[in-house]
Coordinates of C-alpha atoms in Angstrom, one line a residue:
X22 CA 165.9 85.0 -43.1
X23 CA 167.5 88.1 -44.6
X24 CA 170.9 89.0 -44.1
X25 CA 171.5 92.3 -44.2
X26 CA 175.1 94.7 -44.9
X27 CA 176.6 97.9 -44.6
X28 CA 176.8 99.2 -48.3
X29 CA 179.6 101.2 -49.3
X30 CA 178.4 102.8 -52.6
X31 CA 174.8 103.2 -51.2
X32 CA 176.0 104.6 -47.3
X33 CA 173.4 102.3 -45.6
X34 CA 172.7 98.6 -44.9
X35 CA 171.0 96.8 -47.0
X36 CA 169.1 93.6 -47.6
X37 CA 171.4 91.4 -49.7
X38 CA 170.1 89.7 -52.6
X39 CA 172.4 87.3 -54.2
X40 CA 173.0 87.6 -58.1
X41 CA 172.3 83.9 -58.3
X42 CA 170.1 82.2 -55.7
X43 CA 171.7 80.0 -53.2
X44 CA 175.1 81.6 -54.4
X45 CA 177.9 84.0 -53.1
X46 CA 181.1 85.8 -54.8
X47 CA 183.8 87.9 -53.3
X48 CA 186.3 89.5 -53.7
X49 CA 189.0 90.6 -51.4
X50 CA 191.5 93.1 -51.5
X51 CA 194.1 90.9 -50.4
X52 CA 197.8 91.2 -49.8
X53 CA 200.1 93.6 -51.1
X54 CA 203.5 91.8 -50.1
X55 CA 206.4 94.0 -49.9
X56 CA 206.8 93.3 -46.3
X57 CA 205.2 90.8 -43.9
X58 CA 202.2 91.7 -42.3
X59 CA 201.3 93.2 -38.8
X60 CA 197.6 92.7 -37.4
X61 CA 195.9 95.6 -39.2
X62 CA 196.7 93.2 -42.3
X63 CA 195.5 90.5 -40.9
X64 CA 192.0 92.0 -39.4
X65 CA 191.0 92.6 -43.1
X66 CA 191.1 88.6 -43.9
X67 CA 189.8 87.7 -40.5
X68 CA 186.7 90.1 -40.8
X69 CA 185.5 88.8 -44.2
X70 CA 186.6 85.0 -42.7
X71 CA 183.5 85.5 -40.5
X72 CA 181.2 87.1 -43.0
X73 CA 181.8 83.8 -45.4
X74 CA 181.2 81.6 -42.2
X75 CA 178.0 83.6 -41.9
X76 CA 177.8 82.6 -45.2
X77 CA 177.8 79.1 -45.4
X78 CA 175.8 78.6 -42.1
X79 CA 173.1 80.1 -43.8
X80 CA 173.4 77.6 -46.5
X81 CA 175.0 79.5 -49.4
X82 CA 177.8 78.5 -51.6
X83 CA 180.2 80.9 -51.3
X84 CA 183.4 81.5 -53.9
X85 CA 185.8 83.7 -52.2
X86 CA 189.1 85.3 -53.8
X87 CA 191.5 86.9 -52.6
X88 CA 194.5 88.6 -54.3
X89 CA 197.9 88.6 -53.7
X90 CA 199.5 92.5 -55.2
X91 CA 203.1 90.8 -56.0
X92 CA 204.3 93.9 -58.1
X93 CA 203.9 97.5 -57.0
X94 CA 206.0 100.6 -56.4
X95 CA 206.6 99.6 -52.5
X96 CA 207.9 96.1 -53.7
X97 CA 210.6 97.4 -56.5
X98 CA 212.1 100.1 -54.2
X99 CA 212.4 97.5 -51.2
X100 CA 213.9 95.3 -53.9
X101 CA 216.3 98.0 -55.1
X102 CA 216.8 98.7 -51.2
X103 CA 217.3 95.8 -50.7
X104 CA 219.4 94.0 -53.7
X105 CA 217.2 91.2 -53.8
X106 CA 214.9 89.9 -56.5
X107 CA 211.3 91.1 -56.4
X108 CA 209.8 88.3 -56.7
X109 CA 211.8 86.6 -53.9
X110 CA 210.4 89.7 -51.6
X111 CA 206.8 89.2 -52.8
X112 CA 206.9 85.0 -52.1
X113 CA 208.6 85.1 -48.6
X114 CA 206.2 87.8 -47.2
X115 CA 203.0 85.7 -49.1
X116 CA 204.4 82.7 -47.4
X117 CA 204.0 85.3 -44.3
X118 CA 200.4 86.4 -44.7
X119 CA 199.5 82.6 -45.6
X120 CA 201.1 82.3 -41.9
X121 CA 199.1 84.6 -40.4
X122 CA 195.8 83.7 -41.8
X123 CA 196.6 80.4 -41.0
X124 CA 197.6 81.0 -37.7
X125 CA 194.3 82.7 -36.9
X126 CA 191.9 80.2 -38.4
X127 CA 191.1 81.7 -41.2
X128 CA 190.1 79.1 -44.0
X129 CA 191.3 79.2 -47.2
X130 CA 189.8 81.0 -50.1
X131 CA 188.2 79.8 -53.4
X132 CA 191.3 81.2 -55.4
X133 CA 194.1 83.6 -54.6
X134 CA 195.4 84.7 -57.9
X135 CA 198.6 86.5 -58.1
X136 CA 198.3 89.8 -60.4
X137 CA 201.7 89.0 -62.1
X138 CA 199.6 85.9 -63.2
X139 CA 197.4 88.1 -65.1
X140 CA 199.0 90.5 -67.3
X141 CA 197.1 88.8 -70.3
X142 CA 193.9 89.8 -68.8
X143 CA 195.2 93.4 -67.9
X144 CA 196.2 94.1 -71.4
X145 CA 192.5 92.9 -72.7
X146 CA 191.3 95.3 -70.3
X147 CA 193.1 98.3 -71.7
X148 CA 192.7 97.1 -75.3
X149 CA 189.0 97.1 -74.7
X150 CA 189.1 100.8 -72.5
X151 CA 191.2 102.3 -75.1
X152 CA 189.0 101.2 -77.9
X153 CA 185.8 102.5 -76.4
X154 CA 187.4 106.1 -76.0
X155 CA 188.2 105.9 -72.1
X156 CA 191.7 105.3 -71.8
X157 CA 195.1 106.5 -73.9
X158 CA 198.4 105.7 -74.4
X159 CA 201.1 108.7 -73.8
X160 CA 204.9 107.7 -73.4
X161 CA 204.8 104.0 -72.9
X162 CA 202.0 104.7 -69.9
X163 CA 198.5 104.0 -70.4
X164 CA 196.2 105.9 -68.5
X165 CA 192.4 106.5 -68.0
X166 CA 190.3 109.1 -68.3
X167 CA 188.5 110.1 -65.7
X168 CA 186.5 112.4 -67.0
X169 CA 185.0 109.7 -69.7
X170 CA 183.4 108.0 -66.9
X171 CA 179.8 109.6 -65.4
X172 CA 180.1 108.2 -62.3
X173 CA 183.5 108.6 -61.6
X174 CA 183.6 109.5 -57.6
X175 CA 180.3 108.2 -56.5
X176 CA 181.8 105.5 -54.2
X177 CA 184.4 107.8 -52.2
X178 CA 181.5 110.9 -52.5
X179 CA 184.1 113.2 -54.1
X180 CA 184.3 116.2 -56.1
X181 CA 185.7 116.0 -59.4
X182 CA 187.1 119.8 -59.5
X183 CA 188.9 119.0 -56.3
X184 CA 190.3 116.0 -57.0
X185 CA 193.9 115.3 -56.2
X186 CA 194.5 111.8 -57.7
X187 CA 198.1 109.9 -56.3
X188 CA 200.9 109.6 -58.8
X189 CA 203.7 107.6 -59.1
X190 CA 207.4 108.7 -60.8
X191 CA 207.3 108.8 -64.7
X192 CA 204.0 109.1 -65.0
X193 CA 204.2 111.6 -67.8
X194 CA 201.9 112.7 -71.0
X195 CA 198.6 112.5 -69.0
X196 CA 195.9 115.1 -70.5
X197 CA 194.5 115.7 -66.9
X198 CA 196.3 115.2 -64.0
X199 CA 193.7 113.9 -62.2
X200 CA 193.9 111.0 -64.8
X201 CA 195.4 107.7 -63.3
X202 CA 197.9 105.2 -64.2
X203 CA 197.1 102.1 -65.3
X204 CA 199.9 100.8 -66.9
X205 CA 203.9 102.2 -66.3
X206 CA 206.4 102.3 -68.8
X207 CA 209.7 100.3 -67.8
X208 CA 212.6 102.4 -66.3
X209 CA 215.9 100.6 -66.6
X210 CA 215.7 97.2 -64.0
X211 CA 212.9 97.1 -63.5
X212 CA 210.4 93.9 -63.7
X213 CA 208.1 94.7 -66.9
X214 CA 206.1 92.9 -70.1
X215 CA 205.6 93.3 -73.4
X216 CA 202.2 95.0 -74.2
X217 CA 201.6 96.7 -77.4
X218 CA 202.5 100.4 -75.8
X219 CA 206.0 98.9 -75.1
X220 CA 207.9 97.3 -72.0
X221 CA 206.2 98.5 -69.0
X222 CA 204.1 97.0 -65.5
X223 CA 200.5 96.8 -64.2
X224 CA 199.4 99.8 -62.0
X225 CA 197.5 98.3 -58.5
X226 CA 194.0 99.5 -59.8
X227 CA 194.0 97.5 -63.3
X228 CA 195.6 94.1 -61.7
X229 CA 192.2 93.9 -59.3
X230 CA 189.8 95.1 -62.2
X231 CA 191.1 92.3 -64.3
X232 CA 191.3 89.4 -61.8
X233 CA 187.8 90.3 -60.5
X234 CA 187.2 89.6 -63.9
X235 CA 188.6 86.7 -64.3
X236 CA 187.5 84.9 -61.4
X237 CA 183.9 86.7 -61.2
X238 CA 182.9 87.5 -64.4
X239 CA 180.7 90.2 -65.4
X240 CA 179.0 91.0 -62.4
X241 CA 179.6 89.4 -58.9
X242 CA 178.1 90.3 -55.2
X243 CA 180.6 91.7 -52.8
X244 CA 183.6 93.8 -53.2
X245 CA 185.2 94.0 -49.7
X246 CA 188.7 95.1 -48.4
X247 CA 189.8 98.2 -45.6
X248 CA 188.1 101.1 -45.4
X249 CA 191.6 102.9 -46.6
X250 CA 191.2 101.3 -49.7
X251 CA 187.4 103.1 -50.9
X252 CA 189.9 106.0 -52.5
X253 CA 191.4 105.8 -55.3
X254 CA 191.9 102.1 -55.6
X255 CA 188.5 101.1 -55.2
X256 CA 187.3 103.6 -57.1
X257 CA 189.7 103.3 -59.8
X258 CA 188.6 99.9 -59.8
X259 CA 184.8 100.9 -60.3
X260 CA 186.3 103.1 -63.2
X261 CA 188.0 100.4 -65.2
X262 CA 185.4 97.5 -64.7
X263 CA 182.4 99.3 -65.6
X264 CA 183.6 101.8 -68.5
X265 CA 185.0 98.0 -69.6
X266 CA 181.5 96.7 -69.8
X267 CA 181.1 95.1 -66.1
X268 CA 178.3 95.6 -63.9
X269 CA 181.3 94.4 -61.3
X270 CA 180.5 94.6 -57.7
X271 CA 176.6 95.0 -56.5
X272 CA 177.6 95.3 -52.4
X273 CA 180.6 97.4 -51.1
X274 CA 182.1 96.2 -47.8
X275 CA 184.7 97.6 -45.7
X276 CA 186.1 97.0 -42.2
X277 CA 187.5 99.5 -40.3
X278 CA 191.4 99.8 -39.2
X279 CA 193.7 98.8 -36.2
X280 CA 195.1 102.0 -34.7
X281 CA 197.4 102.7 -32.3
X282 CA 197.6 106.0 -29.8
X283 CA 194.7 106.8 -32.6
X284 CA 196.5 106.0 -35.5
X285 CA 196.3 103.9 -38.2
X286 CA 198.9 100.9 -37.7
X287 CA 201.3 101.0 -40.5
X288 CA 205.3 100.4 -41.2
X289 CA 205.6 103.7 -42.7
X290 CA 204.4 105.3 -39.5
X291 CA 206.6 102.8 -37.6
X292 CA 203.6 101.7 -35.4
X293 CA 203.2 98.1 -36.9
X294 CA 202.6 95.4 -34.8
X295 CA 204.1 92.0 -36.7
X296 CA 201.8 89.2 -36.5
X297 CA 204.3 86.9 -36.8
X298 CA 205.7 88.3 -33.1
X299 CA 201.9 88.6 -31.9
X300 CA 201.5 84.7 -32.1
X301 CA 204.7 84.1 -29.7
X302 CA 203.5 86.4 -26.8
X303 CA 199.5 85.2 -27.5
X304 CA 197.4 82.2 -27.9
X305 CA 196.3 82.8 -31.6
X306 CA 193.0 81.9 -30.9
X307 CA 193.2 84.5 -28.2
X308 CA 194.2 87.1 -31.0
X309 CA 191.2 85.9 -33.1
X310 CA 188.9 86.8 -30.4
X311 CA 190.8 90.3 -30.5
X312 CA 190.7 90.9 -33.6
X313 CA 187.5 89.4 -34.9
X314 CA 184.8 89.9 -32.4
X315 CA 184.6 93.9 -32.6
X316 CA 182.4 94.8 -35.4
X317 CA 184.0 95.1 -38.7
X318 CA 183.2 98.7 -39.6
X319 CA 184.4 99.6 -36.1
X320 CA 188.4 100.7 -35.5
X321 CA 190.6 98.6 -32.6
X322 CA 193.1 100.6 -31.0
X323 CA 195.6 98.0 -30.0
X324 CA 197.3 97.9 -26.8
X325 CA 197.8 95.3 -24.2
X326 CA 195.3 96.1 -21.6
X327 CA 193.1 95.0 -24.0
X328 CA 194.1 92.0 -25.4
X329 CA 194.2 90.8 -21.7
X330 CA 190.6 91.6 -21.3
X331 CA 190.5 89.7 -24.8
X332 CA 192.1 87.1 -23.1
X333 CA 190.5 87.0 -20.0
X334 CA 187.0 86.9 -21.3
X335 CA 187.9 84.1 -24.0
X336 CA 189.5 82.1 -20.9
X337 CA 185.5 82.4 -19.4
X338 CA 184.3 80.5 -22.8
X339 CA 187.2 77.8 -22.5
X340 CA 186.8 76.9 -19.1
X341 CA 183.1 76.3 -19.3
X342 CA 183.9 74.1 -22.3
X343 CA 186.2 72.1 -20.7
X344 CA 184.1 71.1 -17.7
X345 CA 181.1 70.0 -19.7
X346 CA 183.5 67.7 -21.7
X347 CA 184.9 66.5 -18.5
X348 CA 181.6 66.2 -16.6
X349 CA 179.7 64.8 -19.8
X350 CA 182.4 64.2 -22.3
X351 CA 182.5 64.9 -26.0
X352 CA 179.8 67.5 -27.0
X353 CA 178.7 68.1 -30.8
X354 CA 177.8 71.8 -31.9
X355 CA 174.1 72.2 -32.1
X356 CA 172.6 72.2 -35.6
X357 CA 171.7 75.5 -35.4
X358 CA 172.7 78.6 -33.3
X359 CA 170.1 80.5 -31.2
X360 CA 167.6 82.7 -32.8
X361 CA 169.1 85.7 -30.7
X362 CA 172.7 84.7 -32.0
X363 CA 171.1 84.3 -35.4
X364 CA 169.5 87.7 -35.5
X365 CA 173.0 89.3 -34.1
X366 CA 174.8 87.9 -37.3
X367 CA 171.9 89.2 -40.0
X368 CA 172.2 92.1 -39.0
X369 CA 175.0 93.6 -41.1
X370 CA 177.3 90.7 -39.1
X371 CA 177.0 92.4 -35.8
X372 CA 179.4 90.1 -33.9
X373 CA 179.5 92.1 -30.6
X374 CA 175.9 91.3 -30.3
X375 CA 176.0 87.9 -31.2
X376 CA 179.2 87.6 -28.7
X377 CA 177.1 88.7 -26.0
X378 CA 174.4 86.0 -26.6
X379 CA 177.5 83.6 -26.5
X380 CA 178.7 84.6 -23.0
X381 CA 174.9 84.9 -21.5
X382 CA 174.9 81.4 -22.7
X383 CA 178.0 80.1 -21.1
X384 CA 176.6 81.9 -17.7
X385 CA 173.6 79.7 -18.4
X386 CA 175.7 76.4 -18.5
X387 CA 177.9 77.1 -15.4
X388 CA 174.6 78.0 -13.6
X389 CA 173.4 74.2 -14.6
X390 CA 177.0 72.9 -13.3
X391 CA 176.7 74.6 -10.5
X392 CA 173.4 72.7 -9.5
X393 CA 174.7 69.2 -11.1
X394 CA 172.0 69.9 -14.3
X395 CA 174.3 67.6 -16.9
X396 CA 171.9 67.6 -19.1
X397 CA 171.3 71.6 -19.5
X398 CA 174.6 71.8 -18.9
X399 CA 175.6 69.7 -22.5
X400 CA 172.8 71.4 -24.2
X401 CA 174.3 74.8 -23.6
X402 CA 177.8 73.8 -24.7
X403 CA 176.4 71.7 -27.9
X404 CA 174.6 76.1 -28.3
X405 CA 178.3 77.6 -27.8
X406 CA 179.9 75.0 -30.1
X407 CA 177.8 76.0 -32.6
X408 CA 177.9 79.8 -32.3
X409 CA 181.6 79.5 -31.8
X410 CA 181.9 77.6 -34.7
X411 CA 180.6 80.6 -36.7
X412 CA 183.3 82.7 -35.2
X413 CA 186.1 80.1 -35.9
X414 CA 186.6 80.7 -32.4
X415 CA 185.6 77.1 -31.5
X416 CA 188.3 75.7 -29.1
X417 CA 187.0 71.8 -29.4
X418 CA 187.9 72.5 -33.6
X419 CA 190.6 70.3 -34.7
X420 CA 192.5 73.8 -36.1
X421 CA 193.2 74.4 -32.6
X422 CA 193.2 71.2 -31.2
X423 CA 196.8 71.0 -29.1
X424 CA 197.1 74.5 -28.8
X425 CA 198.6 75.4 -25.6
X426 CA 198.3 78.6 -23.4
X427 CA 201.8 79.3 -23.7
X428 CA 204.5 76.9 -25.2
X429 CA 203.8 73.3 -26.1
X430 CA 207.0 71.9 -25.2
X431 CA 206.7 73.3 -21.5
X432 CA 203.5 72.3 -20.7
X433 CA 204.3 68.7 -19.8
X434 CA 207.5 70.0 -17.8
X435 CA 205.0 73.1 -15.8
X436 CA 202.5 70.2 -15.4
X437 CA 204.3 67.7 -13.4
X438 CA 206.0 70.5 -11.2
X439 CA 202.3 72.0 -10.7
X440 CA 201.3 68.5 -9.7
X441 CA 203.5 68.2 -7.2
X442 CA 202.4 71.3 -5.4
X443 CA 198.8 70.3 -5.9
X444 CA 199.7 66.9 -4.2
X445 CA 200.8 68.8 -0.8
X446 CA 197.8 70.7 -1.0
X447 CA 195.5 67.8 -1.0
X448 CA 197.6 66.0 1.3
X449 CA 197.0 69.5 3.4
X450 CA 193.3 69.0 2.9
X451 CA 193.2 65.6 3.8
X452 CA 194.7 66.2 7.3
X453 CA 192.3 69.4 7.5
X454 CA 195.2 72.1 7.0
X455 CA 192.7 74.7 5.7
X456 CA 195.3 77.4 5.9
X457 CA 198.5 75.7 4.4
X458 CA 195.6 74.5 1.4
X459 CA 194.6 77.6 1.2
X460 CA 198.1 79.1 1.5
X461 CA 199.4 76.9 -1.5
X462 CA 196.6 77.6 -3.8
X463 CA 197.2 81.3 -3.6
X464 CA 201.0 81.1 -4.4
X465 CA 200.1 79.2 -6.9
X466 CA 197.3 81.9 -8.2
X467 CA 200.0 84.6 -7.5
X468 CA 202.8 83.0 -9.9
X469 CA 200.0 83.2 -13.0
X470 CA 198.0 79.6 -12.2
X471 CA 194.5 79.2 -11.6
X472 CA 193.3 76.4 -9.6
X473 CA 189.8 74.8 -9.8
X474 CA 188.7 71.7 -8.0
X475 CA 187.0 69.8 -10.0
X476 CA 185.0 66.1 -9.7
X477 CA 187.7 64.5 -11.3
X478 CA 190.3 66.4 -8.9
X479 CA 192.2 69.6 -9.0
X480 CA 193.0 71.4 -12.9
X481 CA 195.4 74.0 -13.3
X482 CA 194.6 76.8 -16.0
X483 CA 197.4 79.9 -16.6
X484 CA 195.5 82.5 -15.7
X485 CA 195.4 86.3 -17.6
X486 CA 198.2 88.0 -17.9

């Protein structure tokens, strides 16, 4: 068993070779929480969710952290927009992203350190970069020099003569402007600590550098966050950690974006699709299976057409999983997934492929219901349990235990209506009314139900959208 990912840094996948047998670090570029997060956001956490699940199937102990930015440029001007406290912008949209991962089955990581947390660390880091000639102090800033770095670029595959490095306001006194900031002097109200360069805050690239650090040490395994992120903040990173001493991050992951008409999703663009309003119009599970089961390095272009298709082909999976548990009743996951499903996942976490295994298996199992087969029938399930479980897309798992299709507090209220209808059908059937049945059952089907007759009697299911 090898698993095998997409490297970054080396442009091909890779057999991965933990730094310590039986053992796995991350780090994930988490949240940057001057506003609440839309799906894009969220794909990020999701995507790596799966890759730690992968993880820990295959027996691995895996530490997983993921940051939370809670001071940048974006955050002071919406504070300043705003008239509200920074910090009071950066909790309630943390408390938003916790939400959403939440909400979509994510599980929790190892640590999620907040940079503000860390400014001790940060000004280590620049005490140490400034002493071994690759960083300087000019007007309050402190800045690094690119150019003292060899292999400044080689993640992002750039040129150093045509460079053209983002800067922020203020930043003044750099030698070369391609030269980045990794600490800002103070401008009048704005958040900052004492360092010994004066009053100032952390730029994004040094908070991640440090808390790495921190929580990783020297030298960890995989680096992941969006495929946005390689330049300059992942770079930068590379920069800082290793001119500090690190060997930092061996594996460089990235998942692709959510796009919409083609376009990355983004507030600024105005194209952002809140995940907080997502989880009111869709089953979240339903927006896992979106958002999850595309491979990671791949882009989504959201629109609606396909999350019904999303939702349509997840409906497939839960309906065969809820007549084995009502033929047979409760079904454990398998011990292990199929070797086919197995292979899928290996291979740099190919999820479509693995996906397909699932559903060919789920065809197996209503092939055994159809001819009465209980026992293949549980067998199957106790395989899609277990491959589903690896997905977090498991619908028997206690995280999504009471979900309903579409309001909790109206299912009891749709169901005793629906049962009244379904009464006059079978009192139809019973006196051989084939046509009023039939006649009721596609009303029904026409106002968004989905009848099935079943052993125990006729189940109602809300049908795709």
């Amino acid at each position: 068993m090898t698993i095998r990912l997409h490297d970054t840094n080396a442009r091909q996948i890779r057999d991965f070779v933990p730094l310590t047998a039986g053992c796995v670090s991350i780090y994930l570029c988490g949240a940057t929480v001057q506003a609440a997060p839309h799906i894009g956001h969220i794909r990020s956490g999701l995507n790596f969710d799966i890759m730690r699940r992968w993880f820990e199937y295959r027996g691995y102990d895996v530490t997983f952290i993921r940051n939370v930015t809670d001071i940048d440029d974006k955050i002071i001007k919406k504070s300043a927009e705003q008239g509200r406290p920074w910090w009071s912008i950066g909790y309630e949209n943390e408390r938003a992203f916790n939400d959403g991962y939440d909400a979509l089955g994510c599980l929790p990581p190892t640590y999620e350190p907040r940079a503000t947390g860390h400014i001790t660390e940060m000004v280590e880091m620049m005490r140490g970069l400034i002493e071994r000639g690759h960083a300087y102090e000019a007007d309050g800033n402190v800045y690094f020099d690119v150019r003292s770095f060899e292999g400044y670029l080689e993640l992002s595959n750039q040129d150093l003569d045509d460079l053209r490095q983002p800067s922020g306001d203020n930043e003044t006194g750099k030698r070369d402007k391609r030269d980045f900031a990794m600490w800002k002097t103070a401008k009048p109200g704005e958040p900052s600590w004492e360092t010994p360069w004066g009053r100032g805050r952390p730029g994004w690239h040094l908070e991640c550098s440090a808390m790495a650090h921190k929580y990783l040490g020297t030298a960890f395994d995989i680096h992941g966050g969006g495929i946005d992120l390689v330049f300059p903040h992942h770079e930068n990173e590379i920069a800082q950690a290793r001119a500090f001493g690190d060997e930092f991050a061996t594996y460089w992951v990235h998942n692709g974006w959510v796009t919409m008409a083609g376009e990355k999703m983004s507030k600024s663009l105005g194209n952002s699709v809140l995940v907080a309003d997502m989880v009111k119009q869709w089953r979240p599970i339903v927006l896992r299976y979106y958002l999850g089961t595309p491979h990671y390095r791949s882009m989504i272009d959201y629109s609606e057409e396909a999350l019904r298709e999303a939702e349509s082909a997840f409906a497939r999976i839960e309906g065969f999983v809820q007549r084995v548990v009502e033929k047979a009743g409760p079904v454990e996951a398998a011990v292990e997934v199929p070797p086919a499903f197995a292979d899928a996942m290996d291979d740099d976490l190919g999820v479509p492929q693995a996906l397909a295994i699932v559903h060919t298996t789920v065809r197996q199992g209503n092939s055994a219901l159809a001819a009465d087969d209980k026992e293949a029938a549980v067998a199957r399930l106790a395989e899609v349990r277990a491959m589903l479980g690896v997905l977090g897309l498991d619908p028997l798992d206690p995280h999504w235990a009471g979900e309903s299709d579409r309001g909790e507090d109206l299912h009891g209220v749709v169901d005793t209506l629906v049962r009244l209808v379904l009464d006059q059908r079978q009192s139809a059937r019973e006196r051989k009314d084939w046509p009023a049945a039939d006649a009721i059952r596609d009303q029904l089907n026409q106002s968004g139900l989905v009848i099935e007759d079943s052993p125990s009697g006729p189940r109602w299911t809300l049908g795709p959208r």
